[in-house]
Amino acid sequence: MSRVGTAAKAAASPAVVRPVVARPPVAESGTQVERRAAGGTCRSKLNPPRLARAAIEIADAEGLAAVSMRRLATHLGVGTMTLYYHVRDKDELLDVMWDEFMGESLLAEVPADWRGGLTAIARRMRESYQRHPWTLQVIIRSSRGPNKLRFIEQYLGVVSRLTDDPLEQQRILHSVNDLVVGCTLREASVLQTTTAGWSDPTVDGQLLEPDFGTLDDGEELPRLRTLWRNGCLVMVPRFEQALGWLLDGIEAAHPDVREDEGKNTGNASGTCEQ
């Protein structure tokens, strides 16, 4: 075939054009937003909440260190790069995992009285931490996902029945949070030294703490010695007692609440009524 014939044949053949798929834009802020997938069957079935749930499954089973973009992609049966259409990086993945966790901590119904509301929230939070112990490693996240905002609003709806002062509301909220986290961390550290789990019946009774070792007879430690002789038992139900003491103190600091509680109980969703 002549050069002219070859050139004519090439000109008649359709050109092969590879489509260029633009990566969806990434939000400027650090907050999680829904992003539109660029197309494709696998991507269209994924979204940040689904990624979060899958990553939580991995963290629950293998620990937070096992969670990576590659590991998550394998778990979902997709390519690693596919995940980046929905979350920017692992840090943002942790944000959506945390927000999914916060959704589990929401109450479907909030008790009408402030004390019942705070008790229910504290118990629900503790149960959530027990189901997902890895959350204790990432307990402070700066992200403001929708579930986290709903949780805070629900919390404030209960606390507002005690006081209208925003600073006082925050102090109460943080006090209850600190108690829940502190007790859960304490219990988790004890469980690491035993074969018991959160669902083990002994956890609801008592667990032995490591003792203090041999106490020198010459040491003036009478109270510590008494604890040591009695086994230094860690009573896990002490959470309920500690919570009761905390709520007693909060009530004592707001003596007028008893009279006004019936007039300012909020609504079933936990939001404030102004």
Coordinates of C-alpha atoms in Angstrom, one line a residue:
M1 CA 0.0 0.0 0.0
S2 CA 1.3 3.4 -0.9
R3 CA 2.0 6.1 1.7
V4 CA -1.0 8.1 0.3
G5 CA -3.3 5.1 0.9
T6 CA -2.0 4.5 4.4
A7 CA -2.6 8.1 5.3
A8 CA -6.1 8.1 3.9
K9 CA -7.0 5.0 5.9
A10 CA -5.7 6.5 9.1
A11 CA -7.6 9.7 8.5
A12 CA -10.8 7.7 8.0
S13 CA -10.4 5.8 11.3
P14 CA -12.0 7.3 14.3
A15 CA -9.6 8.8 16.9
V16 CA -9.3 7.1 20.2
V17 CA -10.2 9.6 22.9
R18 CA -9.7 8.8 26.6
P19 CA -12.1 10.7 28.8
V20 CA -10.6 12.8 31.5
V21 CA -12.6 12.4 34.7
A22 CA -12.2 15.4 37.0
R23 CA -11.9 14.7 40.7
P24 CA -14.8 16.2 42.6
P25 CA -14.0 19.4 44.4
V26 CA -12.9 19.2 48.0
A27 CA -14.5 21.4 50.6
E28 CA -12.3 24.2 51.8
S29 CA -13.3 23.7 55.4
G30 CA -12.5 20.7 57.5
T31 CA -16.1 19.7 58.0
Q32 CA -17.5 16.7 56.3
V33 CA -19.8 17.3 53.3
E34 CA -21.5 15.0 50.9
R35 CA -19.7 14.9 47.5
R36 CA -21.1 13.8 44.2
A37 CA -19.4 10.7 42.8
A38 CA -17.9 11.2 39.3
G39 CA -19.7 8.2 38.0
G40 CA -19.2 4.4 38.0
T41 CA -21.1 1.7 39.7
C42 CA -18.8 1.2 42.6
R43 CA -18.5 4.9 43.5
S44 CA -22.3 5.4 43.2
K45 CA -22.9 2.8 45.9
L46 CA -20.5 4.5 48.3
N47 CA -21.0 7.5 50.5
P48 CA -19.3 8.8 53.7
P49 CA -21.7 7.2 56.1
R50 CA -21.1 3.8 54.5
L51 CA -17.4 4.3 54.6
A52 CA -17.7 5.2 58.3
R53 CA -19.7 2.1 59.2
A54 CA -17.2 -0.1 57.3
A55 CA -14.2 1.5 59.0
I56 CA -15.9 1.2 62.4
E57 CA -16.3 -2.6 61.7
I58 CA -12.6 -2.8 61.2
A59 CA -11.8 -0.7 64.3
D60 CA -14.1 -2.7 66.5
A61 CA -12.6 -6.0 65.4
E62 CA -8.9 -5.1 65.0
G63 CA -8.3 -1.8 66.7
L64 CA -8.0 1.7 65.3
A65 CA -4.5 1.1 64.1
A66 CA -5.8 -1.4 61.5
V67 CA -7.9 1.3 59.8
S68 CA -6.3 2.6 56.6
M69 CA -7.6 3.7 53.2
R70 CA -6.1 0.6 51.7
R71 CA -7.5 -1.7 54.3
L72 CA -10.9 -0.1 54.0
A73 CA -10.9 -0.4 50.2
T74 CA -10.1 -4.1 50.5
H75 CA -12.9 -4.5 53.1
L76 CA -15.4 -2.9 50.7
G77 CA -14.0 -4.6 47.6
V78 CA -13.2 -1.4 45.7
G79 CA -10.0 0.3 44.5
T80 CA -8.3 2.5 47.1
M81 CA -8.5 5.6 44.9
T82 CA -12.3 5.2 44.7
L83 CA -12.5 6.2 48.4
Y84 CA -11.0 9.6 47.7
Y85 CA -14.2 10.6 45.9
H86 CA -15.9 10.6 49.3
V87 CA -13.3 11.4 51.9
R88 CA -10.2 13.5 51.5
D89 CA -7.8 11.4 53.5
K90 CA -7.6 9.2 56.6
D91 CA -8.1 12.2 58.9
E92 CA -11.4 13.0 57.3
L93 CA -12.3 9.3 57.5
L94 CA -11.8 9.5 61.2
D95 CA -14.1 12.5 61.3
V96 CA -16.9 10.7 59.6
M97 CA -16.3 7.6 61.8
W98 CA -16.6 9.9 64.9
D99 CA -19.8 11.5 63.5
E100 CA -21.3 8.0 62.9
F101 CA -20.4 7.1 66.5
M102 CA -22.1 10.3 67.8
G103 CA -25.2 9.3 65.9
E104 CA -25.3 6.1 68.0
S105 CA -25.1 8.2 71.2
L106 CA -28.3 10.1 70.4
L107 CA -31.4 9.3 72.4
A108 CA -34.6 8.4 70.5
E109 CA -36.6 9.9 73.4
V110 CA -35.4 12.2 76.1
P111 CA -36.9 12.1 79.6
A112 CA -38.9 15.2 80.5
D113 CA -36.9 16.0 83.7
W114 CA -33.4 17.3 83.6
R115 CA -32.0 14.6 86.0
G116 CA -33.5 11.8 84.0
G117 CA -32.3 13.4 80.8
L118 CA -28.7 13.7 82.0
T119 CA -28.7 10.2 83.4
A120 CA -30.0 8.7 80.1
I121 CA -27.4 10.6 78.1
A122 CA -24.6 9.6 80.4
R123 CA -25.6 5.9 80.3
R124 CA -26.0 5.9 76.5
M125 CA -22.6 7.5 76.0
R126 CA -20.9 5.0 78.3
E127 CA -22.6 2.1 76.4
S128 CA -21.4 3.6 73.1
Y129 CA -17.8 3.8 74.4
Q130 CA -18.0 0.2 75.6
R131 CA -19.2 -1.0 72.2
H132 CA -16.4 1.0 70.4
P133 CA -13.4 1.2 72.8
W134 CA -11.2 2.7 70.0
T135 CA -13.2 5.9 70.3
L136 CA -11.4 6.6 73.6
Q137 CA -8.2 7.2 71.5
V138 CA -9.8 9.9 69.4
I139 CA -12.2 11.4 71.9
I140 CA -11.5 15.0 70.8
R141 CA -12.3 15.7 67.2
S142 CA -12.6 19.3 65.9
S143 CA -15.0 18.3 63.2
R144 CA -18.7 19.4 63.4
G145 CA -20.6 16.6 61.6
P146 CA -24.4 16.6 61.6
N147 CA -24.7 13.9 64.2
K148 CA -22.3 15.6 66.6
L149 CA -24.3 18.9 66.3
R150 CA -27.6 17.0 66.9
F151 CA -26.0 15.3 70.0
I152 CA -24.8 18.7 71.4
E153 CA -28.2 20.2 70.7
Q154 CA -29.9 17.3 72.5
Y155 CA -27.5 17.7 75.4
L156 CA -28.1 21.4 75.7
G157 CA -31.8 20.9 75.5
V158 CA -31.6 19.0 78.8
V159 CA -29.1 21.3 80.4
S160 CA -31.1 24.3 79.6
R161 CA -33.8 23.1 82.0
L162 CA -31.3 23.9 84.7
T163 CA -30.0 27.2 83.6
D164 CA -30.1 29.8 80.9
D165 CA -26.5 30.7 81.3
P166 CA -24.5 29.4 78.3
L167 CA -21.3 29.1 80.3
E168 CA -23.0 27.2 83.1
Q169 CA -24.6 24.9 80.5
Q170 CA -21.1 24.1 79.1
R171 CA -19.7 23.5 82.6
I172 CA -22.5 21.0 83.4
L173 CA -22.2 19.3 80.0
H174 CA -18.4 18.9 80.4
S175 CA -18.7 17.6 84.0
V176 CA -21.0 14.8 82.9
N177 CA -18.8 14.0 79.9
D178 CA -15.7 13.9 82.0
L179 CA -17.3 11.5 84.5
V180 CA -18.4 9.2 81.7
V181 CA -15.0 9.2 79.9
G182 CA -13.0 8.9 83.1
C183 CA -15.0 5.9 84.4
T184 CA -15.0 4.2 81.0
L185 CA -11.2 4.6 80.6
R186 CA -10.7 3.2 84.1
E187 CA -12.8 0.2 83.4
A188 CA -11.1 -0.3 80.0
S189 CA -7.7 -0.3 81.7
V190 CA -8.8 -2.9 84.2
L191 CA -10.3 -5.1 81.5
Q192 CA -6.9 -5.1 79.7
T193 CA -5.4 -6.9 82.7
T194 CA -8.1 -9.5 82.8
T195 CA -9.8 -12.0 80.5
A196 CA -13.2 -10.4 81.1
G197 CA -15.0 -8.4 78.5
W198 CA -17.6 -5.7 78.8
S199 CA -20.4 -8.3 78.6
D200 CA -18.8 -10.5 81.3
P201 CA -21.0 -10.8 84.3
T202 CA -18.1 -10.1 86.6
V203 CA -17.8 -6.6 85.1
D204 CA -21.2 -5.8 86.7
G205 CA -19.9 -7.1 90.0
Q206 CA -16.3 -6.6 90.9
L207 CA -12.8 -6.9 89.4
L208 CA -9.6 -7.1 91.2
E209 CA -7.1 -4.3 90.6
P210 CA -3.4 -5.1 90.6
D211 CA -2.3 -4.8 94.2
F212 CA 0.3 -2.4 95.5
G213 CA 2.9 -5.0 96.0
T214 CA 4.5 -5.7 99.4
L215 CA 3.9 -2.9 101.8
D216 CA 6.8 -2.2 104.2
D217 CA 5.7 -2.8 107.8
G218 CA 7.5 0.3 108.8
E219 CA 5.5 2.5 106.5
E220 CA 2.8 4.7 108.0
L221 CA 0.1 3.9 105.5
P222 CA -2.8 2.7 107.6
R223 CA -5.6 3.6 105.1
L224 CA -3.7 2.2 102.1
R225 CA -2.9 -1.0 104.1
T226 CA -6.6 -1.4 104.9
L227 CA -7.5 -1.1 101.2
W228 CA -4.8 -3.6 100.3
R229 CA -6.0 -6.1 102.9
N230 CA -9.5 -5.9 101.5
G231 CA -8.3 -6.6 98.0
C232 CA -8.7 -3.1 96.4
L233 CA -11.8 -4.2 94.6
V234 CA -12.9 -2.1 91.7
M235 CA -16.7 -1.9 91.8
V236 CA -17.8 -1.1 88.2
P237 CA -21.4 -0.1 89.4
R238 CA -19.6 2.8 91.1
F239 CA -20.3 4.7 87.9
E240 CA -24.0 4.9 88.9
Q241 CA -23.0 6.1 92.4
A242 CA -20.6 8.7 91.0
L243 CA -23.1 9.9 88.6
G244 CA -25.7 10.2 91.4
W245 CA -23.2 12.3 93.5
L246 CA -22.5 14.5 90.5
L247 CA -26.1 15.2 89.8
D248 CA -26.8 15.8 93.5
G249 CA -24.1 18.5 93.4
I250 CA -25.5 20.0 90.2
E251 CA -29.0 20.1 91.8
A252 CA -27.6 21.7 95.0
A253 CA -26.0 24.4 92.9
H254 CA -29.4 25.2 91.2
P255 CA -31.9 25.1 94.1
D256 CA -34.6 27.0 92.2
V257 CA -34.9 24.2 89.5
R258 CA -37.3 22.1 91.7
E259 CA -39.9 24.8 91.6
D260 CA -39.5 25.7 87.9
E261 CA -38.9 22.2 86.5
G262 CA -42.5 21.6 85.6
K263 CA -42.7 24.9 83.7
N264 CA -39.4 24.4 81.7
T265 CA -39.1 20.7 80.7
G266 CA -38.4 21.1 77.0
N267 CA -39.9 18.7 74.5
A268 CA -39.4 15.0 73.6
S269 CA -36.7 15.7 71.0
G270 CA -34.4 17.3 73.6
T271 CA -34.4 20.7 72.0
C272 CA -35.0 23.9 74.0
E273 CA -38.3 25.7 74.2
Q274 CA -37.7 29.4 74.4

